[in-house]
Coordinates of N, CA and C in Angstrom, one line a residue:
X1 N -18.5 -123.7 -52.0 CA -17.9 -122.4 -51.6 C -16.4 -122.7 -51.4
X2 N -15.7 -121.5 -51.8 CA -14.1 -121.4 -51.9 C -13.4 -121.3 -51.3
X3 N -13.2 -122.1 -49.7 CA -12.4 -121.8 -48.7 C -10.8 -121.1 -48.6
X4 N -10.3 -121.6 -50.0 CA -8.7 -121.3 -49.8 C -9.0 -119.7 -49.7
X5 N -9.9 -119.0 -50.3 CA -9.4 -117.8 -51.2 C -10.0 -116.9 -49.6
X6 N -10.8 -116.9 -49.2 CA -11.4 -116.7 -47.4 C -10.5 -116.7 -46.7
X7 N -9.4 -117.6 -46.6 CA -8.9 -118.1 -45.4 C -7.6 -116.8 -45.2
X8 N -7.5 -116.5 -45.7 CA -5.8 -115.7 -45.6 C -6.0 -114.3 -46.7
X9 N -7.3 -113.8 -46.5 CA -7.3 -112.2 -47.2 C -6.0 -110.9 -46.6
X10 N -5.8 -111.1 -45.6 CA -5.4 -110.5 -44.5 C -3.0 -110.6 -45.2
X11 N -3.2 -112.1 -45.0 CA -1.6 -112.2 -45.5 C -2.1 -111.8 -47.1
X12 N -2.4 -111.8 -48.0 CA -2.2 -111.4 -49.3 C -2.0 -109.7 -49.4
X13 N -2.5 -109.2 -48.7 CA -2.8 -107.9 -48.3 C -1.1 -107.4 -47.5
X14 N -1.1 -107.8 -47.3 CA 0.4 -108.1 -46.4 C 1.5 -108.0 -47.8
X15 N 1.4 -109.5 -48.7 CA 2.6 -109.5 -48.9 C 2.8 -108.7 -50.6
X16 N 1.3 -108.3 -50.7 CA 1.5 -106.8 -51.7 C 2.0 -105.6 -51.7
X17 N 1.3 -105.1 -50.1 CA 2.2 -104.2 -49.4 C 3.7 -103.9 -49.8
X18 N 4.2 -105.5 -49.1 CA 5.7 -105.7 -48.8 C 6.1 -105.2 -50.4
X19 N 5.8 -105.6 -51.2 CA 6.3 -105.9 -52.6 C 6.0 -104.3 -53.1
X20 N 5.2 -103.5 -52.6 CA 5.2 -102.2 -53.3 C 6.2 -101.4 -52.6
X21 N 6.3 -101.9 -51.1 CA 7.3 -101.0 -50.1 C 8.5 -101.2 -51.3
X22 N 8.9 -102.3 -51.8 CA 10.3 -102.9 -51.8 C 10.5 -102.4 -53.8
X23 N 9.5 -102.1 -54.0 CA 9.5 -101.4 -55.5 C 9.5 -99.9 -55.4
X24 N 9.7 -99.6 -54.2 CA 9.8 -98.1 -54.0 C 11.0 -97.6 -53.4
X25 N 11.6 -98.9 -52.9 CA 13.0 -98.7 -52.3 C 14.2 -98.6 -52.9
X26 N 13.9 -99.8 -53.8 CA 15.3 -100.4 -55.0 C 15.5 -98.9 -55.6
X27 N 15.2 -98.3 -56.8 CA 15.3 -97.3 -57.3 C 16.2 -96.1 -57.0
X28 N 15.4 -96.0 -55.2 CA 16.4 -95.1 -54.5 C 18.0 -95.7 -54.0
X29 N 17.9 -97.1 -54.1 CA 18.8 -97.9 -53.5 C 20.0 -97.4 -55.2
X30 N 19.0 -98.2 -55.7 CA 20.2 -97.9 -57.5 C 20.6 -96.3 -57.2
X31 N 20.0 -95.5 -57.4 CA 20.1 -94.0 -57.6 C 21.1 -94.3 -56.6
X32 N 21.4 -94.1 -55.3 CA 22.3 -94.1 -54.3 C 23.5 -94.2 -55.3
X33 N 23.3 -95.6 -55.7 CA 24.9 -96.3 -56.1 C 25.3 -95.7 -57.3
X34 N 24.2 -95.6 -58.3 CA 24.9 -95.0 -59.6 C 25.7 -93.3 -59.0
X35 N 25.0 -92.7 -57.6 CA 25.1 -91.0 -57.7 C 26.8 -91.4 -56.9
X36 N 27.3 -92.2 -56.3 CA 28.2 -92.8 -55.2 C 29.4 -93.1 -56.5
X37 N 29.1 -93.9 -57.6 CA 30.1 -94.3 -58.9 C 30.3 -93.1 -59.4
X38 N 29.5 -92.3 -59.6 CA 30.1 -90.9 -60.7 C 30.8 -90.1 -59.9
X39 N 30.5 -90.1 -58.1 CA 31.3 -88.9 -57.4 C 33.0 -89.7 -57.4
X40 N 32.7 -91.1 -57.1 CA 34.1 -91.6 -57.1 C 35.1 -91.3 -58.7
X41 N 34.2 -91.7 -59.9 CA 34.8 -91.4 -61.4 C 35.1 -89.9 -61.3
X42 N 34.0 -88.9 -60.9 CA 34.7 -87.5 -60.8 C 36.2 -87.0 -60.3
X43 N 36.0 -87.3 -59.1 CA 37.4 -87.7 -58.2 C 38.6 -88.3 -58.7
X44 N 38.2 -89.3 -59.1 CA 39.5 -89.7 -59.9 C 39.4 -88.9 -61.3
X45 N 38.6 -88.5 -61.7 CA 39.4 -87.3 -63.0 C 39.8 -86.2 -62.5
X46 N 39.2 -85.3 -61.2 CA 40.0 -84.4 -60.9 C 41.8 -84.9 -60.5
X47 N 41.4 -85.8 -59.8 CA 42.7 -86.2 -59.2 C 43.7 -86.3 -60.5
X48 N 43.7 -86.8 -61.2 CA 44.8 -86.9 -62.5 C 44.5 -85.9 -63.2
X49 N 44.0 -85.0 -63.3 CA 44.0 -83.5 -63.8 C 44.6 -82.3 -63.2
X50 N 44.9 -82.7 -61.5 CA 45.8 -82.1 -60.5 C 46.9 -82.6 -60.8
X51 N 47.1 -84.0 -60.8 CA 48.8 -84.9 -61.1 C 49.2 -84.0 -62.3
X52 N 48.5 -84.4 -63.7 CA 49.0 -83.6 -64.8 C 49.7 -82.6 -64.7
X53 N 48.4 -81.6 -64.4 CA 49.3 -80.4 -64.3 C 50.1 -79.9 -63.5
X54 N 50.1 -81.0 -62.2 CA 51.7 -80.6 -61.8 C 52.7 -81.0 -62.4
X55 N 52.5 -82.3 -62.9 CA 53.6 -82.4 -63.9 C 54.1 -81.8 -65.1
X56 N 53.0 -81.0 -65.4 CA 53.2 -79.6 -66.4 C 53.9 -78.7 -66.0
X57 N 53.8 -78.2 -64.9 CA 55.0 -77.4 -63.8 C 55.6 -77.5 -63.9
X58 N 55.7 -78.8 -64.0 CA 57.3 -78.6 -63.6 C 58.7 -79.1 -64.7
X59 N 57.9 -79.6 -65.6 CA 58.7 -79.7 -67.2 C 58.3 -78.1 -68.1
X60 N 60.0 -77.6 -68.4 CA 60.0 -76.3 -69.3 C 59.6 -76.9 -70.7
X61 N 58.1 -75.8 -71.1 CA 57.5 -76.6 -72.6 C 58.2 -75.5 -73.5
X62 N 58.7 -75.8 -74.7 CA 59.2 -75.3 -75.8 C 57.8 -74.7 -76.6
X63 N 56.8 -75.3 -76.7 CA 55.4 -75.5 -77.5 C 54.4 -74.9 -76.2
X64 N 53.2 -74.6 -76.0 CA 52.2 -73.9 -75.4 C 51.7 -75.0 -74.9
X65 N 51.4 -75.3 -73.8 CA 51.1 -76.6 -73.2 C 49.9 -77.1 -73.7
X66 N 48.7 -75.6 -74.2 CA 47.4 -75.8 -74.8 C 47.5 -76.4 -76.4
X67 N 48.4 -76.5 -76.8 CA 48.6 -76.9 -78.3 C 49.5 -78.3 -78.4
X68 N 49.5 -79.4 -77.4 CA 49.9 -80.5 -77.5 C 49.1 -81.1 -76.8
X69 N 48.9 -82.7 -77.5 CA 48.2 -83.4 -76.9 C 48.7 -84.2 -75.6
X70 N 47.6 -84.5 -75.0 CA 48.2 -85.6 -73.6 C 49.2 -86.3 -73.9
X71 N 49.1 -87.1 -74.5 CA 50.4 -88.0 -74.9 C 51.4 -87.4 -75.4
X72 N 51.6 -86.2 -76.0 CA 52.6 -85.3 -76.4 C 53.4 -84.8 -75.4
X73 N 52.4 -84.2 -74.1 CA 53.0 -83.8 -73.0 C 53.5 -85.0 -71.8
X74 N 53.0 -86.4 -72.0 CA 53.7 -87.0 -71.3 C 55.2 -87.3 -71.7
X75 N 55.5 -87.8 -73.2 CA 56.3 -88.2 -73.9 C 57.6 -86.9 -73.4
X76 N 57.1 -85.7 -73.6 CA 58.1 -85.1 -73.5 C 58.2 -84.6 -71.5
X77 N 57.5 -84.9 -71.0 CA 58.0 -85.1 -69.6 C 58.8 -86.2 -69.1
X78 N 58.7 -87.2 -69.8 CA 59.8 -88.5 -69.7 C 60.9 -88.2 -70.4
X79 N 61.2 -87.1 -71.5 CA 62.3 -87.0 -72.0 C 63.0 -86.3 -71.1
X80 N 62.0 -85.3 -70.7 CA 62.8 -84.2 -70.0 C 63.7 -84.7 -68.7
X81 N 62.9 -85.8 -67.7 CA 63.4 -86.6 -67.2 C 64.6 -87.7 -67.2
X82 N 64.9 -88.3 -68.7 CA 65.9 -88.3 -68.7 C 66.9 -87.7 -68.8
X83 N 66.5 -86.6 -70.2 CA 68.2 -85.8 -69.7 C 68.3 -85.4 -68.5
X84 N 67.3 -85.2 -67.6 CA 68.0 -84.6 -65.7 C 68.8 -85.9 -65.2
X85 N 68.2 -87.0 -65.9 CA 69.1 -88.3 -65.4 C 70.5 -88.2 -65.7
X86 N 71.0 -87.9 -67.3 CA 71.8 -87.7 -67.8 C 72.6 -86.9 -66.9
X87 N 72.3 -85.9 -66.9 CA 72.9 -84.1 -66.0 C 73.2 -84.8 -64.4
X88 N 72.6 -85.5 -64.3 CA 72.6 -85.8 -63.0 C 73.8 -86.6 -62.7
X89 N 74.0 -87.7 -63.4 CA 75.1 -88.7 -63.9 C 76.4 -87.9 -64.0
X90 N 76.2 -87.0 -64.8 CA 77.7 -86.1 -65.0 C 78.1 -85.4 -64.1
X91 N 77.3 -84.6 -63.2 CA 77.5 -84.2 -62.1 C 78.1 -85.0 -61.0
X92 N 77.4 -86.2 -60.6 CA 78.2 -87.2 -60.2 C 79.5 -87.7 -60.3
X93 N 80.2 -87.7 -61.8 CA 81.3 -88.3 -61.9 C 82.6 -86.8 -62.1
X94 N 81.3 -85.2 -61.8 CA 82.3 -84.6 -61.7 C 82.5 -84.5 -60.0
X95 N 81.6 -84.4 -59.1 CA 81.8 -84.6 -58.3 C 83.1 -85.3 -57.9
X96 N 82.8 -86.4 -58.1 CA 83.7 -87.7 -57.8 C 85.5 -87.7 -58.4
X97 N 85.4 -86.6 -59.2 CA 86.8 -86.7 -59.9 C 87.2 -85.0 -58.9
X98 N 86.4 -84.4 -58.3 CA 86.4 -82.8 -57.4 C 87.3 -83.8 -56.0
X99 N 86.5 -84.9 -55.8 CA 87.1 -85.2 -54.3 C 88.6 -86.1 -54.3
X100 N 88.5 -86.7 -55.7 CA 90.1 -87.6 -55.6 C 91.2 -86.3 -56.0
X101 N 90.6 -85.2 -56.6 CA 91.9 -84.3 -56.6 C 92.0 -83.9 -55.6
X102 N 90.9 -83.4 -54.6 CA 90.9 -83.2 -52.7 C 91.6 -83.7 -51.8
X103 N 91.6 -85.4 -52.8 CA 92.6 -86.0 -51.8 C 93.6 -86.3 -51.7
X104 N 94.2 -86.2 -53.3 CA 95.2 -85.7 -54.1 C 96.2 -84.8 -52.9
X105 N 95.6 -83.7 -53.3 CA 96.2 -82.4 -53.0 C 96.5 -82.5 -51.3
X106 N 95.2 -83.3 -50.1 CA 96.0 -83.7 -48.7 C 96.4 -84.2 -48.5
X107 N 97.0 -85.1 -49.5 CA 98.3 -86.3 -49.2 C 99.4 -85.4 -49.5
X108 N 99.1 -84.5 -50.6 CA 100.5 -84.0 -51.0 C 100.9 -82.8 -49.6
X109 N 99.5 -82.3 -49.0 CA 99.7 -81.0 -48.3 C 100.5 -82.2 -46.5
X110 N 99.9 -83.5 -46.7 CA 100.3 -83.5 -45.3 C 101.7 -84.1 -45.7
X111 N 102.1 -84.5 -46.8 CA 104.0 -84.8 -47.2 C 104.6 -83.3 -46.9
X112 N 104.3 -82.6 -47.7 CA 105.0 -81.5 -47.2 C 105.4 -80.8 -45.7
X113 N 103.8 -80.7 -44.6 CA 104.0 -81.0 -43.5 C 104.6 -81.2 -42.9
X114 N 105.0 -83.1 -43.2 CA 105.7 -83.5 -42.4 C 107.4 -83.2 -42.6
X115 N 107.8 -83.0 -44.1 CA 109.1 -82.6 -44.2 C 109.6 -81.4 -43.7
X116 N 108.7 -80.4 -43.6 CA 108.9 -79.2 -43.3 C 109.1 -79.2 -41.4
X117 N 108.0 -80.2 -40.6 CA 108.3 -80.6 -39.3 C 109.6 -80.7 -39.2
X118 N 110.0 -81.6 -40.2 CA 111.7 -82.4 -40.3 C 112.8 -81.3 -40.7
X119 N 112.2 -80.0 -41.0 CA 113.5 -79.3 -41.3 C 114.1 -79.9 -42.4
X120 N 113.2 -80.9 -43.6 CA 113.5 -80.6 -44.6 C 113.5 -80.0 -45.6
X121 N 112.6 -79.1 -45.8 CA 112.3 -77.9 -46.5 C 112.9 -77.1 -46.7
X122 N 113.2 -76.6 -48.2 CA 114.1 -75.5 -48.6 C 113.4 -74.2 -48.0
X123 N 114.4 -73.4 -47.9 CA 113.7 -72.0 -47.5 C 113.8 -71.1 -48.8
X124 N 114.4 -71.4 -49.7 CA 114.3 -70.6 -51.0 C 113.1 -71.1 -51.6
X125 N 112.6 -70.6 -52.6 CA 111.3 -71.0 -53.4 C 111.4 -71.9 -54.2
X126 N 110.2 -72.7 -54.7 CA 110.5 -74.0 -55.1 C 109.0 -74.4 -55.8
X127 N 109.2 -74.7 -56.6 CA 107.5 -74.5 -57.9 C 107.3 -76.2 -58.3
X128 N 106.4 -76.9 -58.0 CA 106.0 -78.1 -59.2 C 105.1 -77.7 -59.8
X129 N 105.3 -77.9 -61.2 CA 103.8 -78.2 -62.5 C 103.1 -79.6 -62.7
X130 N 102.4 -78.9 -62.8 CA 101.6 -80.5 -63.2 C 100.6 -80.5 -64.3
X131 N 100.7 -81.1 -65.4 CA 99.9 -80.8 -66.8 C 99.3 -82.1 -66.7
X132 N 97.7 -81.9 -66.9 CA 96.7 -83.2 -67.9 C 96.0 -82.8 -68.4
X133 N 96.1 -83.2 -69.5 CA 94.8 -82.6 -70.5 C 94.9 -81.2 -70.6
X134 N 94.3 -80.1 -70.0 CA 93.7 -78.8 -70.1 C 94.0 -78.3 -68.4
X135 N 94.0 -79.2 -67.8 CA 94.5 -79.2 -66.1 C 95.6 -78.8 -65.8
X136 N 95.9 -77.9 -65.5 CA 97.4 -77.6 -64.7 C 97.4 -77.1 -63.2
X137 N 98.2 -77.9 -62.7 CA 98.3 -77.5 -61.0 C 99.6 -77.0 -61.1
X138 N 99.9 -75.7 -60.4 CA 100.8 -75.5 -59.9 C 101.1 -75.1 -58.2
X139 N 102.1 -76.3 -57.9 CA 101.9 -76.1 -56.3 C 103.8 -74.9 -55.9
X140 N 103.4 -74.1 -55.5 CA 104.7 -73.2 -55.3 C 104.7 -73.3 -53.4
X141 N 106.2 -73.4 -53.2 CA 106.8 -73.5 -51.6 C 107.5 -72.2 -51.8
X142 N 107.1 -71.8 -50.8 CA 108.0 -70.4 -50.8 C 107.9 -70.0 -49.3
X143 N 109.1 -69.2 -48.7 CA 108.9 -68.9 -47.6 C 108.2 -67.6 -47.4
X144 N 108.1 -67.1 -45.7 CA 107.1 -66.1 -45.7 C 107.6 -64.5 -46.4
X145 N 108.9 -64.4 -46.9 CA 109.1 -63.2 -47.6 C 109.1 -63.1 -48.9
X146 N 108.9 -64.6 -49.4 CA 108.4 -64.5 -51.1 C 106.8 -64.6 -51.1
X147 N 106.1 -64.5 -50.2 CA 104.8 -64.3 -50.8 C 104.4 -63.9 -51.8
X148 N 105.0 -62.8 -52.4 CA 104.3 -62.0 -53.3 C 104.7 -62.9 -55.0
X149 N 105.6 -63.7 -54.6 CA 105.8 -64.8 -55.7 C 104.4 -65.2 -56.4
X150 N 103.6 -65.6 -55.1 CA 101.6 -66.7 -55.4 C 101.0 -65.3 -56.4
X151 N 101.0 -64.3 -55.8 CA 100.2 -62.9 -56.7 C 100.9 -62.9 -58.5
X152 N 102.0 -63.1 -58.3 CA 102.7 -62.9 -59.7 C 102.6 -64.4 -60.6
X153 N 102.7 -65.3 -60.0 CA 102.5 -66.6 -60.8 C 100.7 -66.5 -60.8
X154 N 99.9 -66.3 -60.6 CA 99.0 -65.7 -61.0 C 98.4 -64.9 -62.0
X155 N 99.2 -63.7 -61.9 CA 99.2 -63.1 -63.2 C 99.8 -63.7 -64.2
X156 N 100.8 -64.5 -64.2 CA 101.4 -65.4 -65.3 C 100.8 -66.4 -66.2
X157 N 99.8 -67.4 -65.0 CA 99.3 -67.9 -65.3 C 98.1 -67.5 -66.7
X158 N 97.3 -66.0 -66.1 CA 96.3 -65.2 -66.8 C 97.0 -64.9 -68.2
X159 N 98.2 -64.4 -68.2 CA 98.9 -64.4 -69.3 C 99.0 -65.5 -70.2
X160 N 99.0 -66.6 -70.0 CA 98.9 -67.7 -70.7 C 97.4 -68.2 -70.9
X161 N 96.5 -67.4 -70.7 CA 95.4 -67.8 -71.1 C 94.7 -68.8 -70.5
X162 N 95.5 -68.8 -68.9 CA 94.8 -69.8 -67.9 C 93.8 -69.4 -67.0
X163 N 92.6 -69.9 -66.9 CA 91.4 -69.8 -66.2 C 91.7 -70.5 -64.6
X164 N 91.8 -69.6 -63.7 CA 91.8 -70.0 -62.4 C 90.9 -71.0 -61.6
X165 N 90.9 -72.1 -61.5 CA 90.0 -73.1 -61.1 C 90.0 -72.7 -59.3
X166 N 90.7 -72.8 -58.7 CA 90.7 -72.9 -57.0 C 92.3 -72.3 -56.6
X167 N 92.4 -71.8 -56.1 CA 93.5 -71.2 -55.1 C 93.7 -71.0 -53.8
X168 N 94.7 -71.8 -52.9 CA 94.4 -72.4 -51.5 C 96.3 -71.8 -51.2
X169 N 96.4 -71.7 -49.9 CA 97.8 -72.0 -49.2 C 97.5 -72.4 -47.8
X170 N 98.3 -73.1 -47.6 CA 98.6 -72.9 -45.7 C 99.8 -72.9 -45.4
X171 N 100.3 -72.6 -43.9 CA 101.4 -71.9 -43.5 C 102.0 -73.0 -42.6
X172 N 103.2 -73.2 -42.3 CA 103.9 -74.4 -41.8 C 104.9 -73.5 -41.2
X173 N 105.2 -73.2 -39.6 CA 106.4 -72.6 -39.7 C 106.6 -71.7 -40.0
X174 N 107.3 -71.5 -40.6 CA 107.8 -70.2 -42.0 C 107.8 -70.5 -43.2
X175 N 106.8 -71.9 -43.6 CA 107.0 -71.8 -45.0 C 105.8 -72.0 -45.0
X176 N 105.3 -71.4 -46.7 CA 104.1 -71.4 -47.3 C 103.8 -72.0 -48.1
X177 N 102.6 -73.0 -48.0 CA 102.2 -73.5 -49.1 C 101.4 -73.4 -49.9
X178 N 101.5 -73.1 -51.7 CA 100.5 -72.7 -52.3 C 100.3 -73.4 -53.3
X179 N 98.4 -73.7 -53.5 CA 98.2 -74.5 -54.3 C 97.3 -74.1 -55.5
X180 N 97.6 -74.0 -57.1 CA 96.6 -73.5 -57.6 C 96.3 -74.6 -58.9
X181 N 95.0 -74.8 -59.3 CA 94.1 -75.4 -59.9 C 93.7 -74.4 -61.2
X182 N 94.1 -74.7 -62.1 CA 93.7 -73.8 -63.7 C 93.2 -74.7 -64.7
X183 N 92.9 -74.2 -65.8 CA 92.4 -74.6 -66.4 C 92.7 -73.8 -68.1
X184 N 93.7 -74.7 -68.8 CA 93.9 -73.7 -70.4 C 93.0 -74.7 -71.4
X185 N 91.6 -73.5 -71.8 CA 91.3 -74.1 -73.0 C 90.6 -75.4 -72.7
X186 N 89.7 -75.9 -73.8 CA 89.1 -77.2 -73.3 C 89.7 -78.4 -73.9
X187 N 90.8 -78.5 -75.3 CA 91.0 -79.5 -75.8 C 92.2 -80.3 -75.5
X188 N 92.7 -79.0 -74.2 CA 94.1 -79.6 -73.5 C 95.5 -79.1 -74.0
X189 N 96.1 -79.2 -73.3 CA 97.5 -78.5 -73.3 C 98.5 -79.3 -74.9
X190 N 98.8 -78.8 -75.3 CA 100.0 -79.3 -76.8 C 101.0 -79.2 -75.8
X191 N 102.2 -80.1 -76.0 CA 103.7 -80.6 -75.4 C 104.4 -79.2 -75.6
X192 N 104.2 -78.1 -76.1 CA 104.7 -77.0 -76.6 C 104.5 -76.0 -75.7
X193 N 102.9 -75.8 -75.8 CA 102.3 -74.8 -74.7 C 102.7 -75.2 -72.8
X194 N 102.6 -76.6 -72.8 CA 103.0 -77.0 -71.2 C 104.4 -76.5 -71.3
X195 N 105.1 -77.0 -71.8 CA 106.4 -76.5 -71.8 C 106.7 -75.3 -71.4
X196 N 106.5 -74.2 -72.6 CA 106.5 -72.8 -72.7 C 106.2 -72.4 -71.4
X197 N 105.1 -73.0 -70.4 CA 104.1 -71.8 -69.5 C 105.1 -72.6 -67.9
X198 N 105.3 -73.9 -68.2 CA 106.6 -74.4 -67.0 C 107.8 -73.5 -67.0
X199 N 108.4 -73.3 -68.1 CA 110.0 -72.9 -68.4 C 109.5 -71.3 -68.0
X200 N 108.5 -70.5 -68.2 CA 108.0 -69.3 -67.5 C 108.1 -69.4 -66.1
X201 N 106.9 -70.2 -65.6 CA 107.1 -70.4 -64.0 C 108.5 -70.5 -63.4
X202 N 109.2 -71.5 -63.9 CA 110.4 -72.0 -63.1 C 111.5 -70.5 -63.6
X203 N 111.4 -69.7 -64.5 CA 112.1 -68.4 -64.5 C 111.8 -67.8 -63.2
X204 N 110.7 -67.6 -63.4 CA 109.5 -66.6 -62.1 C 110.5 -66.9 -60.9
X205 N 110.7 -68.4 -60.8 CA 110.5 -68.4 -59.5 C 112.0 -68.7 -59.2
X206 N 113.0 -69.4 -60.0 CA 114.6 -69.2 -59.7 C 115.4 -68.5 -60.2
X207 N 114.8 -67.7 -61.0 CA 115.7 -66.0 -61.5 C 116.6 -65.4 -60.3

């Protein structure tokens, strides 16, 4: 008689069980994880389908956004980004060239200041030009009963086909000081035309 197979009906019974519980579990266990990988892969496609098309926003498309490929519309979102680099750059170095004439112009405004403190200052009127390129400043000193001089060198200026950039004065005493910022043309002033629109002013202003 076959003692082994008697002795332990009870554990075999047991560890079949275990083994059918544990073939009923894995499956759900897998299913979990594959249903857990596609919610995260969904996610991440929404998520870069949101990115995109913000980034579609916000680049102006020449072409229908539906009629170029992904790579078409990245390519030209990096272009578009550099020219704003570009634009951005120039603005900068106009900037930067706005504040040295700013400072320009309060070195010259606090020289005059101080002369005028000093009772150096002519009380008749008194004009400097200043030509670079396409730039012309003209700074006019005039006391408080030639004012009407700044209105007429203005028109003057228009007459010469100058574009008014900034027009400023301040007052010292009884003298005025005025400062104006123009602009003739983009390719810059010829030795002829500076000339011509100086030898006007300085009539204007000691006739």
């Amino acid at each position: 008689m076959d003692h082994h197979n008697d002795q332990h009906p009870s554990l075999n019974l047991s560890m079949a069980f275990e083994m059918e519980n544990n073939n009923n579990l894995n499956p759900s266990s897998s299913s979990s994880s594959r249903t857990d990988r596609k919610t995260i892969e969904r996610n991440r496609r929404n998520q870069m389908k949101f990115l995109y098309n913000r980034l579609n926003s916000l680049v102006p498309h020449q072409i229908p956004m539906e009629a170029t490929s992904l790579p078409d519309q990245l390519k030209e979102a990096a272009n578009y980004i550099k020219r704003l680099q570009i634009k951005l750059e120039r603005m900068k170095e106009k900037k930067d060239r706005l504040i040295m004439r700013t400072d320009r112009s309060m070195i010259s405004e606090t020289t005059t200041t101080a002369m005028a403190a000093q009772g150096l200052m002519m009380k008749s009127p008194h004009i400097e030009i200043h030509v670079k390129g396409s730039a012309l400043e003209v700074v006019l000193i005039t006391g408080l009963e030639f004012q009407f001089m700044f209105s007429e060198t203005i028109s003057l200026l228009h007459e010469e086909g100058a574009e008014i950039v900034n027009a400023s004065f301040s007052v010292v005493n009884d003298t005025v000081f005025h400062t104006i910022h123009s602009k003739v043309g983009d390719s810059g002033l010829s030795d002829h035309a500076a000339a011509s629109i100086s030898e006007r002013l300085k009539k204007l202003v000691y006739a």
